XYZ file of C-alpha atoms in Angstrom:
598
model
C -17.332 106.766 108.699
C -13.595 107.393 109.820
C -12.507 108.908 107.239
C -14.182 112.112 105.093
C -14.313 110.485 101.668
C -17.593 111.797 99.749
C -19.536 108.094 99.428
C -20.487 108.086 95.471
C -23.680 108.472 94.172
C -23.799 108.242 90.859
C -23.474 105.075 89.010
C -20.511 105.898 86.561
C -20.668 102.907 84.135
C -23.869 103.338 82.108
C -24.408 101.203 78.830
C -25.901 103.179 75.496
C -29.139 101.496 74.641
C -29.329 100.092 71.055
C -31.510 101.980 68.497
C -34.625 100.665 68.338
C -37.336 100.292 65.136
C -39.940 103.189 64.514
C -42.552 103.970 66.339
C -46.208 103.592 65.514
C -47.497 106.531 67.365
C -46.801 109.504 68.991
C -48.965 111.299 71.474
C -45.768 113.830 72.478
C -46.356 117.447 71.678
C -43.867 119.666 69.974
C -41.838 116.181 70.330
C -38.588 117.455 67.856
C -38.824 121.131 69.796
C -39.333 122.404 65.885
C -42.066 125.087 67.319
C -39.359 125.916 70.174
C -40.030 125.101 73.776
C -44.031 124.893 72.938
C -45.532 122.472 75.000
C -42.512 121.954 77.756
C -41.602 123.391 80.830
C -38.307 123.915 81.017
C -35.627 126.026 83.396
C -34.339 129.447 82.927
C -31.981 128.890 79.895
C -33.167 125.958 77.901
C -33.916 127.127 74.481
C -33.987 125.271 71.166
C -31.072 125.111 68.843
C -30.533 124.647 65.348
C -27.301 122.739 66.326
C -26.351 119.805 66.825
C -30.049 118.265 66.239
C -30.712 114.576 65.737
C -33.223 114.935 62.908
C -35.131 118.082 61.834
C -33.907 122.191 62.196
C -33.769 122.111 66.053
C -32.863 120.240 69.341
C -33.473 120.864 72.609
C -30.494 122.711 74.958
C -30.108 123.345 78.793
C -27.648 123.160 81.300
C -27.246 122.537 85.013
C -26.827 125.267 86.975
C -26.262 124.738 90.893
C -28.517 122.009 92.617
C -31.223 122.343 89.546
C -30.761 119.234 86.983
C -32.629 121.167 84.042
C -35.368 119.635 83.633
C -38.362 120.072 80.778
C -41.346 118.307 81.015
C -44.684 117.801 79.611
C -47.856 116.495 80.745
C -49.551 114.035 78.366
C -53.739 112.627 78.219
C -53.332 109.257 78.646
C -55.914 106.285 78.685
C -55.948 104.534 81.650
C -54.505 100.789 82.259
C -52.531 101.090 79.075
C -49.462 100.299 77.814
C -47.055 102.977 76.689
C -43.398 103.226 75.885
C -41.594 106.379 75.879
C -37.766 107.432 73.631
C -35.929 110.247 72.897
C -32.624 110.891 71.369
C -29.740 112.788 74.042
C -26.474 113.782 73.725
C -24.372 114.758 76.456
C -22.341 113.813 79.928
C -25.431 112.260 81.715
C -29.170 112.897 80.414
C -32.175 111.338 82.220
C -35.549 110.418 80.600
C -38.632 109.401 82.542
C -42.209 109.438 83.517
C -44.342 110.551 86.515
C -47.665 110.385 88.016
C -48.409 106.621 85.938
C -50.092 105.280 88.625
C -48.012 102.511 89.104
C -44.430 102.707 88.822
C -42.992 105.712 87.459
C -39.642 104.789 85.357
C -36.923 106.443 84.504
C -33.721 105.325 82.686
C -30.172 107.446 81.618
C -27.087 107.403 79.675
C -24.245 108.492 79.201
C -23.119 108.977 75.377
C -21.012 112.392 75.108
C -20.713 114.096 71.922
C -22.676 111.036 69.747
C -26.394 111.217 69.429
C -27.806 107.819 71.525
C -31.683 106.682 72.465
C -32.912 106.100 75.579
C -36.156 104.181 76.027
C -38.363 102.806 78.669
C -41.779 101.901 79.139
C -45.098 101.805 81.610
C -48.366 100.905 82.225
C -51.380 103.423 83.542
C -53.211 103.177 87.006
C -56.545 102.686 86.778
C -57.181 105.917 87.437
C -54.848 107.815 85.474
C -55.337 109.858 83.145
C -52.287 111.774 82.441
C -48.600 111.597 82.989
C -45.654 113.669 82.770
C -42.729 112.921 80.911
C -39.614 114.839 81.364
C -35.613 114.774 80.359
C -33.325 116.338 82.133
C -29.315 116.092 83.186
C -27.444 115.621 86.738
C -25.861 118.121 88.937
C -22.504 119.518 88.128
C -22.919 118.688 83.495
C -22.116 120.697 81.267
C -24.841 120.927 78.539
C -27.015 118.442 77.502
C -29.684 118.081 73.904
C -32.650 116.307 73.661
C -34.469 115.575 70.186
C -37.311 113.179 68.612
C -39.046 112.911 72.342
C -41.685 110.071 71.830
C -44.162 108.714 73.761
C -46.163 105.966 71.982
C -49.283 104.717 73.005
C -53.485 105.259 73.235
C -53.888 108.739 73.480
C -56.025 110.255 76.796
C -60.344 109.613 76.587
C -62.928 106.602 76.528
C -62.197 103.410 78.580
C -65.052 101.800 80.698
C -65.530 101.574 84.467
C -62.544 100.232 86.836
C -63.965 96.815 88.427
C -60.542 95.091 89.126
C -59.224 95.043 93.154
C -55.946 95.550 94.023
C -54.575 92.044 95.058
C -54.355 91.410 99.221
C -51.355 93.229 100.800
C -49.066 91.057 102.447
C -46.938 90.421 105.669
C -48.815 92.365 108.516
C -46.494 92.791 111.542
C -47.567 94.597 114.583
C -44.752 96.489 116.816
C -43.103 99.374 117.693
C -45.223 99.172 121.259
C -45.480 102.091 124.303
C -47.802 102.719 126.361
C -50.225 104.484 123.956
C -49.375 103.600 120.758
C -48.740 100.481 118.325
C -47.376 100.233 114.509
C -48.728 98.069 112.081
C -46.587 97.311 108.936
C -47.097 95.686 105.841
C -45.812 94.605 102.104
C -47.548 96.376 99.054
C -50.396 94.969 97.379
C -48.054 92.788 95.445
C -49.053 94.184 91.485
C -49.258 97.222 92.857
C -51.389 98.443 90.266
C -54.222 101.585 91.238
C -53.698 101.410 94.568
C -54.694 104.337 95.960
C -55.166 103.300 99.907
C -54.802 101.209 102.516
C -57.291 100.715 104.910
C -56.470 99.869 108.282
C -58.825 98.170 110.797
C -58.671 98.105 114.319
C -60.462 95.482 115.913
C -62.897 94.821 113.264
C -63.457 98.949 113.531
C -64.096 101.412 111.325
C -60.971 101.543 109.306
C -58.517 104.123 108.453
C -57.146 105.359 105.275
C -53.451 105.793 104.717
C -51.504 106.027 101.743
C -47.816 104.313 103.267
C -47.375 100.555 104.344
C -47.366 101.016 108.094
C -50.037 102.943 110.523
C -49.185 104.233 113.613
C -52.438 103.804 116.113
C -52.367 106.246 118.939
C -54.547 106.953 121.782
C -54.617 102.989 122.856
C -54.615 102.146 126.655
C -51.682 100.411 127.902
C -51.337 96.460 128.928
C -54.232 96.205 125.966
C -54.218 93.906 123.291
C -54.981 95.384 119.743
C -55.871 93.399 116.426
C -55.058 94.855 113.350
C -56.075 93.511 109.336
C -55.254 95.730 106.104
C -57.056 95.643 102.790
C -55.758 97.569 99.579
C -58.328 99.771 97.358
C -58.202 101.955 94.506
C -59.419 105.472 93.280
C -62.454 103.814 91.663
C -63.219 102.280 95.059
C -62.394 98.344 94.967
C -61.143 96.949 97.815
C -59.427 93.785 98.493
C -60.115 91.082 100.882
C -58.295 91.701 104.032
C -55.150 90.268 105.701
C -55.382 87.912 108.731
C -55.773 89.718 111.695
C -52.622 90.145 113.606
C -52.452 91.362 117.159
C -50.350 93.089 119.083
C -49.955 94.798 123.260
C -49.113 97.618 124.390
C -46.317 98.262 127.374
C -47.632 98.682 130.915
C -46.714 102.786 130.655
C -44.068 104.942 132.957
C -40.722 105.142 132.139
C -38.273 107.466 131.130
C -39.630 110.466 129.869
C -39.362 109.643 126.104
C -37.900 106.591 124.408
C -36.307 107.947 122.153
C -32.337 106.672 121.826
C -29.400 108.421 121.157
C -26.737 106.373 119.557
C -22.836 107.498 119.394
C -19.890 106.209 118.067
C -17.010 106.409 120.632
C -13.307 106.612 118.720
C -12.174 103.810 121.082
C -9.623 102.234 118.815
C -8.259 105.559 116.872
C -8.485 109.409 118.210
C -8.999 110.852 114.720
C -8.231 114.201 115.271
C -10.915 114.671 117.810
C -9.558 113.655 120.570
C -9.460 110.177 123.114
C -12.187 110.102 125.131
C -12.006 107.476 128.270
C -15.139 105.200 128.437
C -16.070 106.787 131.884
C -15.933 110.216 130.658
C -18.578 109.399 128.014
C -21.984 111.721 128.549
C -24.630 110.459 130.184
C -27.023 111.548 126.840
C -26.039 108.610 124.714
C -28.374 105.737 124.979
C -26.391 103.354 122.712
C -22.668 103.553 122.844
C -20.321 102.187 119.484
C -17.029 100.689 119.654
C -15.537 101.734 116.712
C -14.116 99.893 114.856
C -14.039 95.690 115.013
C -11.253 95.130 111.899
C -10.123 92.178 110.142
C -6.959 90.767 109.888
C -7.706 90.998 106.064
C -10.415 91.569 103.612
C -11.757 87.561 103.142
C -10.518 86.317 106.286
C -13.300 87.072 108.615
C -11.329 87.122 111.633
C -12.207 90.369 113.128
C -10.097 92.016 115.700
C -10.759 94.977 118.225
C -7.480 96.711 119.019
C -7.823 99.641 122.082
C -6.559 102.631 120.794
C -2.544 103.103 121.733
C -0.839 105.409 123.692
C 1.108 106.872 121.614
C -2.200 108.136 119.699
C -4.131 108.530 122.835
C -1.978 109.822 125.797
C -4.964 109.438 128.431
C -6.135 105.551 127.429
C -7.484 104.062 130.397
C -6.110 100.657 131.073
C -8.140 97.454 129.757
C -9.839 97.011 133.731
C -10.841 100.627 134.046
C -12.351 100.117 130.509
C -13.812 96.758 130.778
C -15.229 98.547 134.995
C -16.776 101.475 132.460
C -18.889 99.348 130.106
C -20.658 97.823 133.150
C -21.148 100.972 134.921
C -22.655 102.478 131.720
C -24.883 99.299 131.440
C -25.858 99.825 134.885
C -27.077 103.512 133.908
C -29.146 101.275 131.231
C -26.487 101.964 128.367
C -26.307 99.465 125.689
C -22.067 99.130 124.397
C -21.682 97.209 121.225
C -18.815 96.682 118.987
C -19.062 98.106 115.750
C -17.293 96.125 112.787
C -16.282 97.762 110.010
C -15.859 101.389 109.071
C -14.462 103.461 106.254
C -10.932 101.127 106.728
C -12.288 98.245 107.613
C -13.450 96.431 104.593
C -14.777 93.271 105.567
C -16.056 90.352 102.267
C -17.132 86.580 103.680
C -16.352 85.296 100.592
C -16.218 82.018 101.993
C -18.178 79.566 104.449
C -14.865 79.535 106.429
C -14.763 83.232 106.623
C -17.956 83.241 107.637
C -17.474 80.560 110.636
C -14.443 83.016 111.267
C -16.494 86.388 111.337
C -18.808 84.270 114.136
C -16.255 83.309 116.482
C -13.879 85.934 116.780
C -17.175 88.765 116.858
C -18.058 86.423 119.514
C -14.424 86.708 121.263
C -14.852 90.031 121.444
C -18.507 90.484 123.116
C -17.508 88.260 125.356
C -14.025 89.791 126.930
C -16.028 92.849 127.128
C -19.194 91.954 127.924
C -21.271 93.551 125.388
C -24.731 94.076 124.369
C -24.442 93.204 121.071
C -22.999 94.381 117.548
C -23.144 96.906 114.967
C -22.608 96.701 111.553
C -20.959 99.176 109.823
C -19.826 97.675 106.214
C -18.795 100.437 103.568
C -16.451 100.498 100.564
C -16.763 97.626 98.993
C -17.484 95.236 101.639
C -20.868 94.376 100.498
C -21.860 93.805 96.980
C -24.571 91.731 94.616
C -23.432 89.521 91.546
C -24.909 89.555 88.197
C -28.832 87.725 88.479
C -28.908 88.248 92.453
C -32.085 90.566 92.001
C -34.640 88.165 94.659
C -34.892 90.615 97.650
C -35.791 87.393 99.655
C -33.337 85.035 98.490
C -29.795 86.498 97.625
C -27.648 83.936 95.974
C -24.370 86.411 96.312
C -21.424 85.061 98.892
C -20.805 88.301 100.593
C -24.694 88.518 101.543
C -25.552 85.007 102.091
C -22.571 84.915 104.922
C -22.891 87.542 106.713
C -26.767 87.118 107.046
C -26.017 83.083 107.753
C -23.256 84.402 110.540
C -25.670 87.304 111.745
C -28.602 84.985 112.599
C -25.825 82.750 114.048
C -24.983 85.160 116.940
C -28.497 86.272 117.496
C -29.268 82.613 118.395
C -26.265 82.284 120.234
C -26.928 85.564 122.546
C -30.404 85.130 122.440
C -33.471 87.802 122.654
C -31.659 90.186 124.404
C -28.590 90.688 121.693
C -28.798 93.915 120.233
C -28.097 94.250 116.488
C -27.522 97.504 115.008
C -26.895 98.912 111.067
C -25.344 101.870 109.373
C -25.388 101.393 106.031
C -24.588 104.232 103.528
C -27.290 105.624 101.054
C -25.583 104.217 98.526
C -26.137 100.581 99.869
C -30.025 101.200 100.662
C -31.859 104.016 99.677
C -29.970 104.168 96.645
C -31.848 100.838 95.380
C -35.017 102.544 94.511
C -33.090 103.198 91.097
C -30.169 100.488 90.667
C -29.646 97.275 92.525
C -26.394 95.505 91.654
C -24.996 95.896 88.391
C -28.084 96.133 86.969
C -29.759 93.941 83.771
C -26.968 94.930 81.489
C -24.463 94.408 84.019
C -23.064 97.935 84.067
C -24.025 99.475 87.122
C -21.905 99.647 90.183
C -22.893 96.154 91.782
C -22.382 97.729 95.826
C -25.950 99.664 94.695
C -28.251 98.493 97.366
C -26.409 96.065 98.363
C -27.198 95.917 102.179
C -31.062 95.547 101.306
C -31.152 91.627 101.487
C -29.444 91.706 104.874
C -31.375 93.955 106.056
C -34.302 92.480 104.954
C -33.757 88.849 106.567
C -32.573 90.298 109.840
C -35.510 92.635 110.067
C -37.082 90.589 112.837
C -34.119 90.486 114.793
C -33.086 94.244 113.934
C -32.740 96.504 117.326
C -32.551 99.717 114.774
C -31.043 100.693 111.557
C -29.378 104.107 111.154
C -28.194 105.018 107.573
C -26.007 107.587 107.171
C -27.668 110.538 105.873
C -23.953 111.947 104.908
C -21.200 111.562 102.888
C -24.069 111.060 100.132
C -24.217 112.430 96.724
C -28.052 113.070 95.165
C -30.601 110.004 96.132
C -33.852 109.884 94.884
C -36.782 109.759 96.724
C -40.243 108.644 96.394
C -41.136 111.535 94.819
C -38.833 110.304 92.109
C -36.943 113.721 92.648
C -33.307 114.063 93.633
C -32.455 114.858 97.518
C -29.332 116.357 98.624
C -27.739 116.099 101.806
C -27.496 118.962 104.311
C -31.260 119.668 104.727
C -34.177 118.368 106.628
C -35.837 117.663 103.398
C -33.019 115.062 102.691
C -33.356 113.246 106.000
C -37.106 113.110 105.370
C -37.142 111.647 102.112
C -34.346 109.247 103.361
C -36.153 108.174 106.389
C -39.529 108.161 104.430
C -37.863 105.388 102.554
C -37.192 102.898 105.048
C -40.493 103.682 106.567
C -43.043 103.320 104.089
C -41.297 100.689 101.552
C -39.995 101.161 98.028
C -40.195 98.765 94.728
C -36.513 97.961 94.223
C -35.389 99.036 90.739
C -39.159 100.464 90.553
C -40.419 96.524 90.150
C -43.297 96.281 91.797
C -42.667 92.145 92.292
C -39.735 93.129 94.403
C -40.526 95.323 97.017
C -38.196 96.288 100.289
C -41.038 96.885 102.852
C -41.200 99.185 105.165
C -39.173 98.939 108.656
C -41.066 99.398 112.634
C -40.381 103.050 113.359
C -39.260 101.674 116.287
C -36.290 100.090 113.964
C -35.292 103.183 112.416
C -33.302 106.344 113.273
C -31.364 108.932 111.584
C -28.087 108.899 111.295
C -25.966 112.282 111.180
C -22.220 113.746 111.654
C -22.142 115.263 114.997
C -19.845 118.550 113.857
C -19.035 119.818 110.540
C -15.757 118.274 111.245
C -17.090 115.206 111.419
C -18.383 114.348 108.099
C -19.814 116.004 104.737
C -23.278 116.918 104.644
C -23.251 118.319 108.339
C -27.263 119.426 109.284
C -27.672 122.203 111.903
C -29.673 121.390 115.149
C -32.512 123.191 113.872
C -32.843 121.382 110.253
C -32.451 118.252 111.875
C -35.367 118.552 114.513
C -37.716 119.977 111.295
C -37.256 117.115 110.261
C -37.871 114.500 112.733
C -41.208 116.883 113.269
C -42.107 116.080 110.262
C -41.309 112.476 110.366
C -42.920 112.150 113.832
C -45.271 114.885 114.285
C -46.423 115.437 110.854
C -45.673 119.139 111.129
C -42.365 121.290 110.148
C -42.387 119.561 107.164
C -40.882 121.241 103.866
C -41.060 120.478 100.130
C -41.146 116.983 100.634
C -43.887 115.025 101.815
C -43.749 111.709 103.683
C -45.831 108.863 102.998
C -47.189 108.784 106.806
C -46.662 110.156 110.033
C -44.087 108.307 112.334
C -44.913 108.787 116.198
C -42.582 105.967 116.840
C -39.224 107.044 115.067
C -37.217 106.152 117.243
C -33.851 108.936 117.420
C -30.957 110.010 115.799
C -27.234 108.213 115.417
C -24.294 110.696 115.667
C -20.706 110.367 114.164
C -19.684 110.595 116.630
C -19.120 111.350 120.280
C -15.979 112.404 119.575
C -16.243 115.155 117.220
C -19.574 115.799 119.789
C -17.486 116.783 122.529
C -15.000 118.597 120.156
C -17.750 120.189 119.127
C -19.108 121.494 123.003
C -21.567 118.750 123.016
C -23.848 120.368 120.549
C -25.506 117.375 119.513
C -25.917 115.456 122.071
C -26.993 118.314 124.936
C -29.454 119.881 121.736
C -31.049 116.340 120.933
C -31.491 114.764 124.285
C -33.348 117.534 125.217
C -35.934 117.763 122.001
C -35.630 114.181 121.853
C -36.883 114.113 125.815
C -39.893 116.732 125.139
C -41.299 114.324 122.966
C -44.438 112.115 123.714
């Protein structure tokens, strides 16, 4: 966060996939783009050429121009719960091949082989309802030209088949939270093949139940002080239904309050004034909810032994002295302010290589709640702090150092400080969202291994998670569940983002290895405060279109979410800082629309 690097989003080191032997079918049209662009969609400027071709007179040609990846596509018959696989010959920079609408999981796979003809290949299997896909190639923002040639997608063409009588398989881990006075969330894991399902069907108290298409429901009207029992089943188009969970219940608050409970979270520059400025602890507005320390460091990458150093006077002329500050975190706790330390940031790469580190990482964090007296922590890892090694691919049981530490040393403090401890996360894209595509370096080994690398902590501290806040900045192109690319800067991109965390993704698109979805409750967007503050700055107005959407189900744009999140639960600002540099924009702006919600 401290610094404005641009985070990376593109995974640089792609392997060329080995040719492969014939195929046996081919239910592609115009597959070799011999009859033109006949059959595929493509962008303004695509157009067949006669060179360079792979085999035949003529090759597909486009090229990127602005935020459009030049796509072509095709839609294809297919026959329903069937096998296919799908190749194609490219040439160029990057160049993309997938398929959509399967039913299950759509795929997608890319390399990177320059000025030599290479194939890419992939495969999937058909919903039970499906009866056509669409395959597509395209490149990534920012190449120069790509070509495409001897497209193939081999399998049963579309027609016949008898009648669907397989159920989706139960859907798993119910958890009821996210309680106020009106409302309560129930969340879930995907049916765990994942195969046709088309719904979820929610039941409250044995009621008639209600259809949704994400992993959590949000039931409002409730009374308050009521207990609610909730049980899911999964069903597909054709109309089979699995058994249902357990019933799980959960109560809603006794009601009153402030006037929304929605949180604000800031990161004050209390170590550093980064060009924005020192602000004393005191002078801190009244509109933040959840106030950051930034930034815990260690005394060196593996060591563990993290160290909070007040920012100096020669940087910050108007430091308070340590009493004044330590007199300010209680009176902001007796306004009903939460102050945690935040460890980490853009300099403060932190790897518990070791058991020792870890042991480390829990006393001296420890040290430093302590002398100040604070709620709890945040944790802010970036660079290359976090990261998965080759074969660590079990969401639920990381085998990797880094992750099996600092999840060991998190749960460690939370039993130490008990309920009340408030933990906190701000993960990149890159290290969550970012793991709908690649997670670690991949089967081959050749991906960046930091890709969605914060998902198994995340996961294993969800029941102890206060809220998680990616940073919805410094991001290149993520793709969504719509398996299209989302760039930063829009309410679209914080909606897709969000979306994410709140309905569940397959990791890698494996449907065996789902990240499910968070509480809204646990989740809030996280933002640059200013346009000095961080790339992919969102105006007030994009950003409260999108939590609308998110929340409201209305203001929404080209993307769709999976569900409709009453209980999101507010936005995280880098930072308070560049806020007040910034004449309190954010913060005044927010804590108002934030406050008009119900």
């Amino acid at each position: 966060m401290r610094l404005l690097t641009l985070a990376a989003a593109a995974i640089l080191a792609l392997a060329v996939l080995p040719a492969t032997p014939a195929f046996a079918a081919n239910i592609a049209t115009n597959p070799g783009f011999e009859s033109g662009l006949s059959g595929w969609t493509c962008p303004a400027g695509a157009q067949a050429v006669s060179s360079p071709v792979h085999s035949g007179s003529a090759a597909l040609q486009a090229t990127p121009v602005g935020s459009d990846f030049a796509r072509c596509q095709q839609v294809v018959s297919v026959k329903p719960s069937s096998s296919y696989s799908l190749k194609a010959w490219v040439r160029g920079g990057y160049v993309f091949l997938g398929a959509l609408g399967t039913g299950t999981t759509d795929v997608s796979t890319w390399g990177s082989p320059g000025a030599s003809w290479a194939e890419l290949s992939t495969s999937f299997t058909t919903g039970a309802s499906t009866t056509s896909v669409t395959i597509y190639v395209n490149s990534w923002y920012g190449q120069a030209a790509y070509q495409a040639d001897d497209i193939v997608l081999d399998g049963p063409p579309g027609g016949g088949g008898g009648p669907d009588t397989q159920a989706p398989t139960v859907p798993g881990n119910l958890q009821v939270g996210g309680a106020t006075s009106s409302t309560l969330t129930a969340s879930w894991s995907a049916s765990s093949d994942n195969v046709g399902v088309a719904r979820y069907e929610v039941s409250r108290n044995a009621g008639t139940p209600t259809a949704v298409t994400a992993t959590s429901h949000t039931a409002t009207g409730l009374t308050a002080n009521t207990t609610y029992r909730f049980k899911v089943r999964a069903c597909d188009a054709a109309g089979n239904c699995s058994a249902y969970t357990p019933e799980v219940s959960g109560t809603t608050t006794g009601g009153g309050g402030t006037p929304s409970n929605r949180l604000l979270v800031g990161y004050l520059h209390a170590s550093f004034a980064n060009g924005s400025g020192y602000i004393r602890m005191a002078d801190v507005s009244n509109d933040w909810d959840f106030i950051n320390l930034a930034f815990g460091e260690p005394t060196s990458v593996t060591s563990g032994d993290i160290r909070f150093n007040r920012c100096p006077a020669a940087e910050c002329p108007n430091v308070e002295s340590e009493a004044d500050f330590i007199a300010a975190i209680r009176a902001k706790q007796a306004a009903g302010k939460k102050v945690l330390i935040s460890i980490g940031g853009q300099n403060g790469q932190v790897q518990l290589t070791t058991t020792a580190a870890r042991d480390a990482f829990v006393s001296s964090v420890s040290a430093i709640i302590d002398r100040y007296g604070l709620n709890g922590l945040d944790i802010d890892f970036e660079g290359h702090s976090l990261y998965l090694n080759q074969g660590d691919t079990n969401l639920a049981n990381p085998t990797t150092p880094v992750v099996v530490n600092l999840i060991a040393a998190l749960k460690t403090l939370k039993a130490r400080y008990g309920a009340g401890f408030v933990l906190t996360m701000a993960p990149e894209t890159f290290f969550v969202q970012l793991g709908y595509q690649f997670y670690g370096p991949g089967p081959n080994g050749t991906a960046d291994s930091r890709s969605g690398s914060y998902l198994p902590v995340i996961h294993a501290m969800r029941n102890d998670l206060t809220l998680l806040h990616v940073q919805d900045y410094n991001s290149g192109p993520i793709t969504g569940l719509d398996n299209q690319y989302h760039t930063m800067g829009g309410h679209d991109f914080h909606v897709a983002m969000t979306d994410m965390l709140l309905a569940g993704f397959p990791i890698m698109g494996n449907a065996n290895n789902v990240f499910p979805a968070l509480r809204p409750d646990q989740v809030a967007i996280g933002l640059p405060a200013s346009p000095n503050a961080g790339n992919g700055f969102t105006t007030v107005g994009e950003v409260q279109k999108a939590f609308d959407c998110l929340a409201k189900g209305t203001n929404c744009g080209t993307y769709r979410p999976r569900g409709v999140y009453p209980g999101l639960r507010g936005l995280m600002a880098w930072s308070v800082n560049w806020d007040r540099f910034n004449s309190f924009e954010f913060s005044r702006s927010h804590r108002t629309y934030l406050n008009g919600l119900s």
